[in-house]
Amino acid sequence: MSVIADKLKKIQDDIAKACARSGRSEKSIKVVVVTKTAALEAIQEVIRHGFVDLGENRVQHLKQVANDIQTFLTENQDDPSIPDKVCWHMIGHLQRNKVKQTLQICRMVQSVDTLRLAEELNTQSHKLGIHTDILLQINCSGEAQKYGAPVGAAVHLAEQFTTMGNLRLVGLMTMAPLTMDKNRVRASFARARDIFEEIRGESFAGAKFKHLSMGMSQDFQIAIEEGATMLRIGSAIF
Ligand SMILES: *Cc1c(COP(=O)(O)O)cnc(C)c1O
């Protein structure tokens, strides 16, 4: 097996174990492969293994990689072992003047943490004639992180997002605090889960509000135990 195949196998095994520990189905977990540091050949191999959800945190790099991957898919469109298309997720802080370029590539924006950003996403989606899936990014770490809406603003922001006609609020995203302390990591994921459940119980949320994106290479097993439905994994693969 190649190094990448090996690592993908290990991650799938770890996901299976965490699911077993928490009585969850592996089918309830989606892996978004974060490509920001990866070589093109490595990304192509991941796609060959059937991973089609890809994440980037910088628009400039996103444009380049998405373009290269599109060329790869087009050149291999007759190869049944290679998927027809991939789905790009924006996972990093997004400036409003980069929204239009982002929407030309991404069907999902996970890092929506202000009303102003949501409004720009809605406006540009309307112009492009598309509907964009978004996640509300919240800051559950209790530290003064730069990005993510404060927990206390989450429900109200979520409600405002659902009034925007070209956006679909499909869940929440959060990042654990930068610490080796597993208890603090777990506590922040549990907090995100609580807010996720609270919003899900609101009448404005609806059935499409179902994704809880949390867990990266260092902490995805804890995230699964705390209810994540979407993991964002980069360095454990590349
Ligand atoms: C880089 C990044 C990831 C992936 O982190 P790894 O530790 O490489 O798995 C996940 N989410 C966001 C928002 C990132 O910027």
Coordinates of N, CA and C and ligand atoms in Angstrom, one line a residue:
M1 N 0.8 -1.2 0.0 CA 0.0 0.0 0.0 C 0.9 1.3 0.0
S2 N 0.4 2.3 -0.6 CA 1.1 3.6 -0.6 C 1.0 4.2 0.8
V3 N 1.8 5.2 1.0 CA 1.8 5.9 2.3 C 0.4 6.6 2.5
I4 N -0.1 7.2 1.5 CA -1.4 7.8 1.6 C -2.5 6.8 1.9
A5 N -2.5 5.7 1.1 CA -3.5 4.7 1.3 C -3.5 4.1 2.7
D6 N -2.3 4.0 3.2 CA -2.0 3.5 4.6 C -2.7 4.5 5.6
K7 N -2.4 5.8 5.4 CA -2.9 6.8 6.3 C -4.5 6.9 6.3
L8 N -5.0 6.8 5.1 CA -6.5 6.8 4.9 C -7.1 5.6 5.7
K9 N -6.4 4.5 5.5 CA -6.9 3.2 6.2 C -6.9 3.4 7.7
K10 N -5.8 4.0 8.2 CA -5.7 4.2 9.6 C -6.8 5.1 10.2
I11 N -7.0 6.2 9.4 CA -8.1 7.2 9.8 C -9.4 6.5 9.8
Q12 N -9.7 5.7 8.8 CA -11.0 5.0 8.7 C -11.1 4.0 9.9
D13 N -10.0 3.4 10.2 CA -10.1 2.4 11.4 C -10.3 3.2 12.7
D14 N -9.7 4.4 12.8 CA -9.9 5.2 14.0 C -11.3 5.7 14.1
I15 N -11.9 6.1 12.9 CA -13.3 6.6 12.9 C -14.2 5.4 13.3
A16 N -13.9 4.2 12.8 CA -14.7 3.1 13.2 C -14.7 2.8 14.7
K17 N -13.5 2.9 15.2 CA -13.4 2.6 16.7 C -14.1 3.7 17.5
A18 N -14.0 4.9 17.1 CA -14.6 6.0 17.9 C -16.2 5.8 17.7
C19 N -16.6 5.4 16.5 CA -18.0 5.2 16.3 C -18.5 4.1 17.2
A20 N -17.8 3.0 17.3 CA -18.1 1.8 18.1 C -18.2 2.2 19.5
R21 N -17.2 3.0 20.0 CA -17.2 3.4 21.4 C -18.5 4.3 21.8
S22 N -18.9 5.0 20.8 CA -20.0 5.9 21.1 C -21.4 5.5 20.5
G23 N -21.4 4.2 20.0 CA -22.7 3.7 19.5 C -23.2 4.4 18.3
R24 N -22.3 4.9 17.5 CA -22.7 5.6 16.3 C -22.4 4.8 15.0
S25 N -23.1 5.2 13.9 CA -22.8 4.5 12.6 C -21.7 5.3 11.9
E26 N -20.8 4.6 11.3 CA -19.8 5.2 10.5 C -20.4 6.1 9.4
K27 N -21.6 5.6 8.9 CA -22.2 6.4 7.8 C -22.6 7.8 8.3
S28 N -22.7 8.0 9.6 CA -23.1 9.3 10.0 C -22.0 10.3 10.0
I29 N -20.8 9.9 9.6 CA -19.6 10.8 9.6 C -19.1 11.0 8.2
K30 N -18.9 12.3 7.9 CA -18.3 12.7 6.6 C -16.9 13.2 6.8
V31 N -16.0 12.8 6.0 CA -14.6 13.3 6.1 C -14.4 14.4 5.0
V32 N -14.0 15.6 5.4 CA -13.6 16.6 4.5 C -12.1 16.6 4.5
V33 N -11.5 16.3 3.4 CA -10.0 16.2 3.3 C -9.5 17.6 3.1
V34 N -8.6 18.1 4.0 CA -8.1 19.5 4.0 C -6.8 19.4 3.2
T35 N -6.8 20.1 2.0 CA -5.7 19.9 1.1 C -4.7 21.0 1.1
K36 N -4.7 21.9 2.1 CA -4.0 23.1 2.0 C -2.5 22.9 1.9
T37 N -1.9 21.9 2.4 CA -0.5 21.7 2.3 C -0.1 20.6 1.3
A38 N -1.0 20.0 0.7 CA -0.8 18.7 0.0 C -0.3 18.9 -1.5
A39 N 0.5 18.0 -1.9 CA 0.9 18.0 -3.3 C -0.2 17.5 -4.2
L40 N -0.3 17.9 -5.4 CA -1.4 17.6 -6.3 C -1.5 16.1 -6.5
E41 N -0.4 15.4 -6.6 CA -0.5 13.9 -6.8 C -1.1 13.3 -5.6
A42 N -0.8 13.8 -4.4 CA -1.4 13.2 -3.2 C -2.9 13.5 -3.1
I43 N -3.3 14.6 -3.6 CA -4.8 14.9 -3.6 C -5.5 14.0 -4.6
Q44 N -4.8 13.8 -5.7 CA -5.4 12.9 -6.7 C -5.6 11.5 -6.2
E45 N -4.6 11.1 -5.4 CA -4.7 9.7 -4.9 C -5.9 9.6 -3.9
V46 N -6.0 10.7 -3.1 CA -7.2 10.7 -2.1 C -8.5 10.6 -2.8
I47 N -8.6 11.3 -3.9 CA -9.8 11.3 -4.8 C -10.0 9.9 -5.3
R48 N -9.0 9.3 -5.8 CA -9.1 7.9 -6.3 C -9.6 6.9 -5.3
H49 N -9.4 7.2 -4.0 CA -9.9 6.4 -2.9 C -11.3 6.8 -2.5
G50 N -11.9 7.7 -3.3 CA -13.3 7.9 -3.1 C -13.7 9.1 -2.2
F51 N -12.6 9.9 -1.8 CA -12.9 11.0 -1.0 C -13.2 12.2 -1.9
V52 N -14.4 12.8 -1.8 CA -14.7 13.8 -2.8 C -15.1 15.1 -2.1
D53 N -15.0 15.2 -0.8 CA -15.2 16.4 -0.1 C -13.9 17.0 0.3
L54 N -13.5 18.1 -0.2 CA -12.2 18.7 -0.1 C -12.3 20.1 0.5
G55 N -11.4 20.4 1.4 CA -11.5 21.7 2.1 C -10.2 22.6 1.9
E56 N -10.4 23.9 1.8 CA -9.3 24.8 1.7 C -9.6 26.0 2.6
N57 N -8.5 26.7 3.1 CA -8.8 27.8 3.9 C -8.3 29.2 3.3
R58 N -7.7 29.1 2.1 CA -7.3 30.3 1.5 C -7.8 30.4 0.0
V59 N -8.4 31.5 -0.3 CA -9.0 31.6 -1.6 C -8.0 31.5 -2.8
Q60 N -6.9 32.1 -2.6 CA -5.9 32.1 -3.7 C -5.4 30.6 -4.0
H61 N -5.2 29.9 -2.9 CA -4.7 28.5 -3.1 C -5.9 27.6 -3.6
L62 N -7.1 27.9 -3.1 CA -8.3 27.2 -3.5 C -8.4 27.3 -5.0
K63 N -8.3 28.5 -5.6 CA -8.5 28.6 -7.0 C -7.5 27.8 -7.8
Q64 N -6.3 27.8 -7.4 CA -5.3 27.1 -8.1 C -5.5 25.5 -8.0
V65 N -5.7 25.1 -6.8 CA -5.9 23.6 -6.6 C -7.1 23.1 -7.2
A66 N -8.2 23.9 -7.1 CA -9.5 23.4 -7.7 C -9.4 23.4 -9.2
N67 N -8.6 24.3 -9.7 CA -8.4 24.3 -11.2 C -7.6 23.0 -11.6
D68 N -6.5 22.8 -10.9 CA -5.7 21.6 -11.2 C -6.5 20.3 -11.0
I69 N -7.4 20.2 -10.0 CA -8.1 19.0 -9.8 C -9.2 18.9 -10.9
Q70 N -9.8 20.0 -11.3 CA -10.8 19.9 -12.4 C -10.1 19.4 -13.7
T71 N -8.9 19.8 -14.0 CA -8.2 19.3 -15.1 C -8.0 17.8 -15.0
F72 N -7.6 17.3 -13.8 CA -7.4 15.9 -13.6 C -8.7 15.1 -13.8
L73 N -9.8 15.7 -13.3 CA -11.1 15.0 -13.4 C -11.6 14.9 -14.9
T74 N -11.3 16.0 -15.6 CA -11.7 16.1 -17.0 C -10.9 15.1 -17.8
E75 N -9.6 15.1 -17.6 CA -8.7 14.2 -18.3 C -9.1 12.7 -18.0
N76 N -9.7 12.4 -16.9 CA -10.0 11.0 -16.5 C -11.5 10.7 -16.5
Q77 N -12.2 11.5 -17.3 CA -13.7 11.3 -17.2 C -14.1 10.0 -17.7
D78 N -13.3 9.3 -18.4 CA -13.7 7.9 -18.9 C -13.3 6.8 -18.0
D79 N -12.6 7.2 -16.9 CA -12.1 6.2 -16.0 C -13.1 6.0 -14.9
P80 N -13.8 4.8 -14.8 CA -14.8 4.6 -13.9 C -14.4 4.6 -12.4
S81 N -13.0 4.4 -12.2 CA -12.6 4.4 -10.8 C -12.3 5.8 -10.2
I82 N -12.5 6.8 -11.1 CA -12.3 8.2 -10.6 C -13.7 8.9 -10.6
P83 N -14.0 9.6 -9.5 CA -15.3 10.3 -9.4 C -15.4 11.4 -10.5
D84 N -16.7 11.7 -10.9 CA -16.9 12.7 -11.9 C -16.6 14.1 -11.3
K85 N -16.9 14.3 -10.0 CA -16.7 15.6 -9.5 C -16.4 15.6 -8.0
V86 N -15.9 16.7 -7.5 CA -15.6 16.8 -6.1 C -16.4 18.0 -5.5
C87 N -16.5 18.1 -4.2 CA -17.2 19.2 -3.6 C -16.2 20.0 -2.7
W88 N -16.0 21.3 -3.1 CA -15.1 22.1 -2.3 C -15.8 22.8 -1.1
H89 N -15.1 22.8 0.0 CA -15.6 23.5 1.2 C -14.6 24.6 1.6
M90 N -15.1 25.8 1.7 CA -14.3 26.9 2.3 C -14.3 26.7 3.8
I91 N -13.2 26.5 4.4 CA -13.2 26.3 5.9 C -12.4 27.4 6.7
G92 N -11.8 28.4 5.9 CA -11.0 29.4 6.6 C -11.7 30.7 6.6
H93 N -11.2 31.7 7.4 CA -11.7 33.0 7.4 C -11.8 33.6 6.0
L94 N -13.0 34.1 5.7 CA -13.3 34.6 4.4 C -13.6 36.1 4.4
Q95 N -12.8 36.8 3.6 CA -13.1 38.3 3.5 C -14.2 38.5 2.5
R96 N -15.0 39.5 2.7 CA -16.1 39.7 1.8 C -15.7 40.0 0.4
N97 N -14.6 40.6 0.2 CA -14.2 40.8 -1.2 C -13.7 39.6 -2.0
K98 N -13.7 38.4 -1.2 CA -13.3 37.2 -1.9 C -14.5 36.2 -2.0
V99 N -15.6 36.7 -1.6 CA -16.8 35.8 -1.6 C -17.2 35.3 -3.0
K100 N -17.2 36.3 -4.0 CA -17.6 36.0 -5.3 C -16.7 34.8 -5.9
Q101 N -15.4 35.0 -5.8 CA -14.4 34.0 -6.3 C -14.7 32.7 -5.6
T102 N -14.9 32.7 -4.3 CA -15.1 31.5 -3.5 C -16.3 30.7 -4.0
L103 N -17.4 31.5 -4.3 CA -18.7 30.8 -4.7 C -18.6 30.3 -6.1
Q104 N -17.6 30.7 -6.9 CA -17.5 30.1 -8.2 C -16.9 28.7 -8.1
I105 N -16.4 28.3 -6.9 CA -15.8 27.0 -6.7 C -16.6 26.2 -5.6
C106 N -16.9 26.8 -4.5 CA -17.3 26.1 -3.3 C -18.9 26.1 -3.2
R107 N -19.4 24.9 -3.0 CA -20.8 24.7 -2.7 C -21.1 24.8 -1.2
M108 N -20.1 24.8 -0.4 CA -20.3 24.8 1.0 C -19.3 25.8 1.6
V109 N -19.7 26.7 2.5 CA -18.9 27.6 3.2 C -19.1 27.4 4.7
Q110 N -18.0 26.8 5.3 CA -18.2 26.4 6.7 C -17.9 27.5 7.7
S111 N -17.2 28.6 7.3 CA -16.7 29.5 8.2 C -17.4 30.8 8.2
V112 N -18.7 30.8 8.3 CA -19.6 32.0 8.3 C -19.8 32.4 9.8
D113 N -19.3 33.5 10.2 CA -19.3 33.9 11.6 C -19.8 35.3 11.8
T114 N -20.2 36.0 10.8 CA -20.8 37.4 11.0 C -22.0 37.5 10.0
L115 N -22.9 38.5 10.4 CA -24.0 38.8 9.6 C -23.6 39.4 8.3
R116 N -22.6 40.3 8.3 CA -22.1 40.9 7.1 C -21.6 39.9 6.1
L117 N -20.9 38.9 6.5 CA -20.4 37.9 5.6 C -21.5 37.1 5.0
A118 N -22.5 36.8 5.9 CA -23.6 36.0 5.4 C -24.4 36.8 4.3
E119 N -24.5 38.1 4.6 CA -25.3 39.0 3.6 C -24.6 39.0 2.3
E120 N -23.2 39.1 2.3 CA -22.5 39.1 1.1 C -22.6 37.8 0.3
L121 N -22.5 36.7 1.1 CA -22.7 35.3 0.5 C -24.1 35.2 -0.2
N122 N -25.1 35.8 0.5 CA -26.4 35.7 0.0 C -26.6 36.5 -1.3
T123 N -26.0 37.8 -1.3 CA -26.1 38.6 -2.4 C -25.4 38.0 -3.6
Q124 N -24.2 37.5 -3.4 CA -23.4 36.9 -4.5 C -24.0 35.6 -5.0
S125 N -24.6 34.8 -4.1 CA -25.3 33.6 -4.5 C -26.5 33.9 -5.4
H126 N -27.2 35.0 -5.0 CA -28.3 35.4 -5.8 C -27.9 35.8 -7.2
K127 N -26.8 36.6 -7.3 CA -26.3 37.0 -8.6 C -25.9 35.8 -9.5
L128 N -25.3 34.8 -8.8 CA -24.9 33.6 -9.6 C -26.0 32.7 -9.9
G129 N -27.2 32.9 -9.3 CA -28.3 32.1 -9.4 C -28.2 30.7 -8.7
I130 N -27.5 30.7 -7.6 CA -27.2 29.5 -6.9 C -27.7 29.6 -5.4
H131 N -27.8 28.4 -4.8 CA -28.1 28.3 -3.4 C -26.8 27.8 -2.7
T132 N -26.4 28.4 -1.7 CA -25.1 28.0 -1.0 C -25.4 27.4 0.3
D133 N -24.8 26.3 0.6 CA -24.9 25.7 1.9 C -23.8 26.4 2.8
I134 N -24.3 26.8 4.0 CA -23.3 27.4 4.9 C -23.4 26.7 6.3
L135 N -22.3 26.8 7.1 CA -22.3 26.5 8.5 C -22.0 27.8 9.2
L136 N -22.6 27.9 10.4 CA -22.3 29.0 11.3 C -21.1 28.5 12.1
Q137 N -20.0 29.3 12.0 CA -18.8 29.0 12.8 C -18.9 29.6 14.2
I138 N -18.8 28.8 15.2 CA -18.9 29.4 16.6 C -17.6 29.1 17.3
N139 N -17.3 30.0 18.3 CA -16.1 29.9 19.1 C -16.5 29.3 20.4
C140 N -16.2 28.0 20.6 CA -16.6 27.3 21.8 C -15.4 27.1 22.7
S141 N -14.3 27.6 22.4 CA -13.0 27.3 23.1 C -12.9 28.1 24.4
G142 N -13.6 29.2 24.5 CA -13.5 30.0 25.7 C -12.2 30.8 25.6
E143 N -11.4 30.7 24.5 CA -10.3 31.6 24.4 C -10.6 32.7 23.4
A144 N -9.8 33.7 23.4 CA -10.1 34.9 22.5 C -9.6 34.5 21.1
Q145 N -10.2 33.6 20.5 CA -9.8 33.2 19.1 C -10.3 34.3 18.2
K146 N -9.6 34.5 17.1 CA -10.0 35.6 16.2 C -11.3 35.3 15.5
Y147 N -11.6 34.1 15.2 CA -12.7 33.8 14.4 C -13.7 32.9 15.0
G148 N -14.9 33.0 14.6 CA -16.0 32.2 15.2 C -16.9 33.2 16.0
A149 N -18.2 33.0 15.8 CA -19.1 33.9 16.5 C -19.1 33.5 18.0
P150 N -19.3 34.4 18.9 CA -19.4 34.1 20.3 C -20.6 33.2 20.6
V151 N -20.5 32.3 21.5 CA -21.6 31.3 21.8 C -22.9 32.0 22.1
G152 N -22.8 33.1 22.8 CA -24.0 33.8 23.2 C -24.8 34.4 22.0
A153 N -24.1 34.6 20.8 CA -24.8 35.2 19.7 C -25.3 34.1 18.7
A154 N -25.0 32.8 19.0 CA -25.1 31.8 18.0 C -26.6 31.6 17.5
V155 N -27.5 31.5 18.5 CA -28.9 31.2 18.1 C -29.5 32.4 17.3
H156 N -29.2 33.6 17.7 CA -29.7 34.7 17.0 C -29.2 34.8 15.6
L157 N -27.9 34.6 15.5 CA -27.2 34.7 14.2 C -27.8 33.6 13.2
A158 N -27.9 32.4 13.8 CA -28.5 31.3 13.0 C -29.9 31.7 12.5
E159 N -30.7 32.3 13.3 CA -32.0 32.6 12.9 C -31.9 33.7 11.7
Q160 N -31.0 34.6 11.9 CA -30.9 35.6 10.8 C -30.4 35.0 9.5
F161 N -29.5 34.0 9.6 CA -29.0 33.4 8.4 C -30.2 32.7 7.6
T162 N -31.1 32.1 8.4 CA -32.2 31.3 7.8 C -33.2 32.2 7.0
T163 N -33.1 33.5 7.2 CA -34.0 34.4 6.5 C -33.4 34.8 5.1
M164 N -32.2 34.4 4.8 CA -31.6 34.8 3.5 C -31.9 33.7 2.4
G165 N -32.5 34.2 1.4 CA -33.2 33.3 0.4 C -32.2 32.4 -0.4
N166 N -31.0 32.9 -0.6 CA -30.0 32.1 -1.4 C -29.0 31.3 -0.5
L167 N -29.2 31.3 0.8 CA -28.4 30.5 1.7 C -29.2 29.4 2.3
R168 N -28.5 28.3 2.6 CA -29.1 27.2 3.4 C -28.2 27.0 4.6
L169 N -28.7 27.3 5.8 CA -27.9 27.0 7.0 C -28.1 25.5 7.3
V170 N -27.0 24.8 7.1 CA -27.1 23.3 7.3 C -26.4 22.8 8.5
G171 N -25.9 23.7 9.4 CA -25.2 23.3 10.6 C -24.3 24.2 11.2
L172 N -23.4 23.7 12.1 CA -22.4 24.5 12.8 C -21.0 24.0 12.5
M173 N -20.0 24.9 12.7 CA -18.6 24.5 12.6 C -17.9 25.1 13.8
T174 N -17.0 24.3 14.4 CA -16.1 24.9 15.4 C -14.7 24.3 15.4
M175 N -13.8 25.0 16.1 CA -12.4 24.5 16.2 C -12.1 24.4 17.7
A176 N -11.5 23.3 18.1 CA -11.1 23.1 19.5 C -10.0 24.1 19.8
P177 N -9.8 24.4 21.1 CA -8.7 25.3 21.5 C -7.4 24.6 21.2
L178 N -6.4 25.4 21.0 CA -5.0 24.9 20.7 C -4.4 24.5 22.0
T179 N -4.6 23.2 22.4 CA -4.1 22.7 23.6 C -3.9 21.2 23.5
M180 N -3.0 20.7 24.4 CA -2.9 19.2 24.4 C -3.8 18.7 25.5
D181 N -4.5 19.6 26.2 CA -5.4 19.1 27.3 C -6.7 18.6 26.7
K182 N -6.8 17.2 26.7 CA -8.0 16.6 26.0 C -9.3 16.9 26.7
N183 N -9.2 17.2 28.0 CA -10.5 17.6 28.7 C -11.1 18.9 28.2
R184 N -10.1 19.8 27.9 CA -10.6 21.1 27.4 C -11.1 21.0 26.0
V185 N -10.4 20.2 25.2 CA -10.9 19.9 23.8 C -12.3 19.3 23.9
R186 N -12.5 18.3 24.7 CA -13.8 17.6 24.8 C -14.9 18.6 25.3
A187 N -14.5 19.4 26.3 CA -15.5 20.4 26.8 C -16.0 21.3 25.7
S188 N -15.0 21.8 24.8 CA -15.5 22.7 23.8 C -16.3 22.0 22.8
F189 N -16.0 20.8 22.4 CA -16.9 20.0 21.5 C -18.3 19.8 22.1
A190 N -18.3 19.5 23.4 CA -19.6 19.2 24.0 C -20.4 20.5 24.0
R191 N -19.8 21.6 24.2 CA -20.4 22.9 24.2 C -21.0 23.1 22.8
A192 N -20.3 22.9 21.8 CA -20.8 23.0 20.4 C -22.0 22.1 20.2
R193 N -21.9 20.9 20.7 CA -23.0 20.0 20.5 C -24.3 20.5 21.2
D194 N -24.1 21.1 22.4 CA -25.3 21.7 23.1 C -25.9 22.7 22.3
I195 N -25.1 23.6 21.7 CA -25.7 24.7 20.9 C -26.3 24.2 19.6
F196 N -25.6 23.2 19.0 CA -26.2 22.5 17.9 C -27.6 22.0 18.2
E197 N -27.7 21.3 19.3 CA -29.0 20.7 19.7 C -30.1 21.8 19.9
E198 N -29.6 22.9 20.6 CA -30.5 24.0 20.9 C -31.1 24.6 19.6
I199 N -30.2 24.8 18.6 CA -30.7 25.4 17.4 C -31.5 24.4 16.6
R200 N -31.2 23.2 16.7 CA -32.0 22.1 16.0 C -33.4 22.1 16.5
G201 N -33.5 22.4 17.8 CA -34.8 22.4 18.4 C -35.7 23.7 18.1
E202 N -35.1 24.7 17.5 CA -35.8 25.9 17.1 C -36.6 25.6 15.8
S203 N -37.8 26.3 15.7 CA -38.6 26.0 14.6 C -38.0 26.6 13.3
F204 N -37.1 27.6 13.4 CA -36.5 28.2 12.2 C -35.5 27.2 11.5
A205 N -35.0 26.3 12.3 CA -33.8 25.5 11.8 C -34.2 24.5 10.7
G206 N -35.2 23.7 10.9 CA -35.6 22.8 9.8 C -34.7 21.5 9.7
A207 N -35.2 20.6 8.8 CA -34.5 19.3 8.7 C -33.1 19.4 8.1
K208 N -32.9 20.4 7.3 CA -31.5 20.5 6.7 C -30.4 20.9 7.7
F209 N -30.8 21.4 8.8 CA -29.8 21.8 9.9 C -29.4 20.5 10.5
K210 N -28.3 19.9 10.0 CA -27.9 18.5 10.5 C -26.4 18.3 10.6
H211 N -25.6 19.3 10.2 CA -24.2 19.0 10.3 C -23.5 19.7 11.4
L212 N -22.6 18.9 12.1 CA -21.8 19.5 13.1 C -20.3 19.2 12.8
S213 N -19.7 20.2 12.2 CA -18.3 20.1 11.7 C -17.3 20.4 12.8
M214 N -16.7 19.4 13.3 CA -15.7 19.6 14.3 C -14.8 18.4 14.4
G215 N -13.5 18.6 14.7 CA -12.6 17.5 14.8 C -11.6 17.6 13.6
M216 N -10.3 17.7 14.0 CA -9.2 17.7 13.0 C -8.3 16.5 13.2
S217 N -7.1 16.6 12.6 CA -6.2 15.4 12.7 C -5.9 15.0 14.2
Q218 N -5.8 15.9 15.1 CA -5.4 15.6 16.4 C -6.5 15.2 17.3
D219 N -7.7 15.6 16.9 CA -8.8 15.4 17.9 C -10.1 14.9 17.3
F220 N -10.0 14.2 16.1 CA -11.3 13.8 15.5 C -12.0 12.7 16.3
Q221 N -11.2 11.9 17.0 CA -11.9 10.8 17.7 C -12.7 11.3 18.9
I222 N -12.2 12.3 19.6 CA -13.0 13.0 20.6 C -14.2 13.7 20.0
A223 N -14.0 14.3 18.9 CA -15.1 15.0 18.2 C -16.3 14.0 17.9
I224 N -15.9 12.8 17.4 CA -16.9 11.8 17.1 C -17.7 11.4 18.3
E225 N -16.9 11.2 19.4 CA -17.6 10.9 20.7 C -18.5 11.9 21.2
E226 N -18.2 13.2 20.8 CA -19.1 14.3 21.2 C -20.1 14.7 20.2
G227 N -20.2 13.9 19.1 CA -21.4 14.1 18.2 C -21.1 14.8 16.8
A228 N -19.8 14.9 16.5 CA -19.5 15.4 15.1 C -20.1 14.6 14.0
T229 N -20.5 15.3 13.0 CA -21.0 14.6 11.8 C -20.0 14.8 10.6
M230 N -19.1 15.8 10.8 CA -18.2 16.2 9.7 C -16.9 16.4 10.3
L231 N -15.8 15.8 9.8 CA -14.5 16.0 10.3 C -13.7 16.7 9.2
R232 N -12.7 17.5 9.6 CA -11.9 18.2 8.6 C -10.4 17.8 8.9
I233 N -9.9 16.9 8.0 CA -8.6 16.3 8.3 C -7.6 16.5 7.2
G234 N -6.5 17.1 7.6 CA -5.4 17.4 6.7 C -4.1 16.7 7.0
S235 N -3.4 17.1 8.0 CA -2.0 16.6 8.3 C -2.0 15.1 8.6
A236 N -3.0 14.5 9.1 CA -3.0 13.1 9.3 C -3.0 12.3 8.0
I237 N -3.3 13.0 6.9 CA -3.3 12.3 5.6 C -2.1 12.6 4.8
F238 N -1.7 13.9 4.8 CA -0.6 14.3 3.9 C 0.7 14.5 4.6
Ligands
LIG1 C1 -6.0 23.3 8.5 C2 -7.4 23.1 9.0 C3 -7.9 21.9 9.3 C4 -7.1 20.6 9.3 O1 -6.2 20.5 10.3 P1 -5.2 19.3 10.4 O2 -4.7 19.4 11.8 O3 -4.2 19.4 9.4 O4 -6.0 18.1 10.3 C5 -9.2 21.8 9.8 N1 -10.0 22.9 9.9 C6 -9.5 24.2 9.6 C7 -10.4 25.4 9.7 C8 -8.2 24.3 9.2 O5 -7.7 25.5 8.9

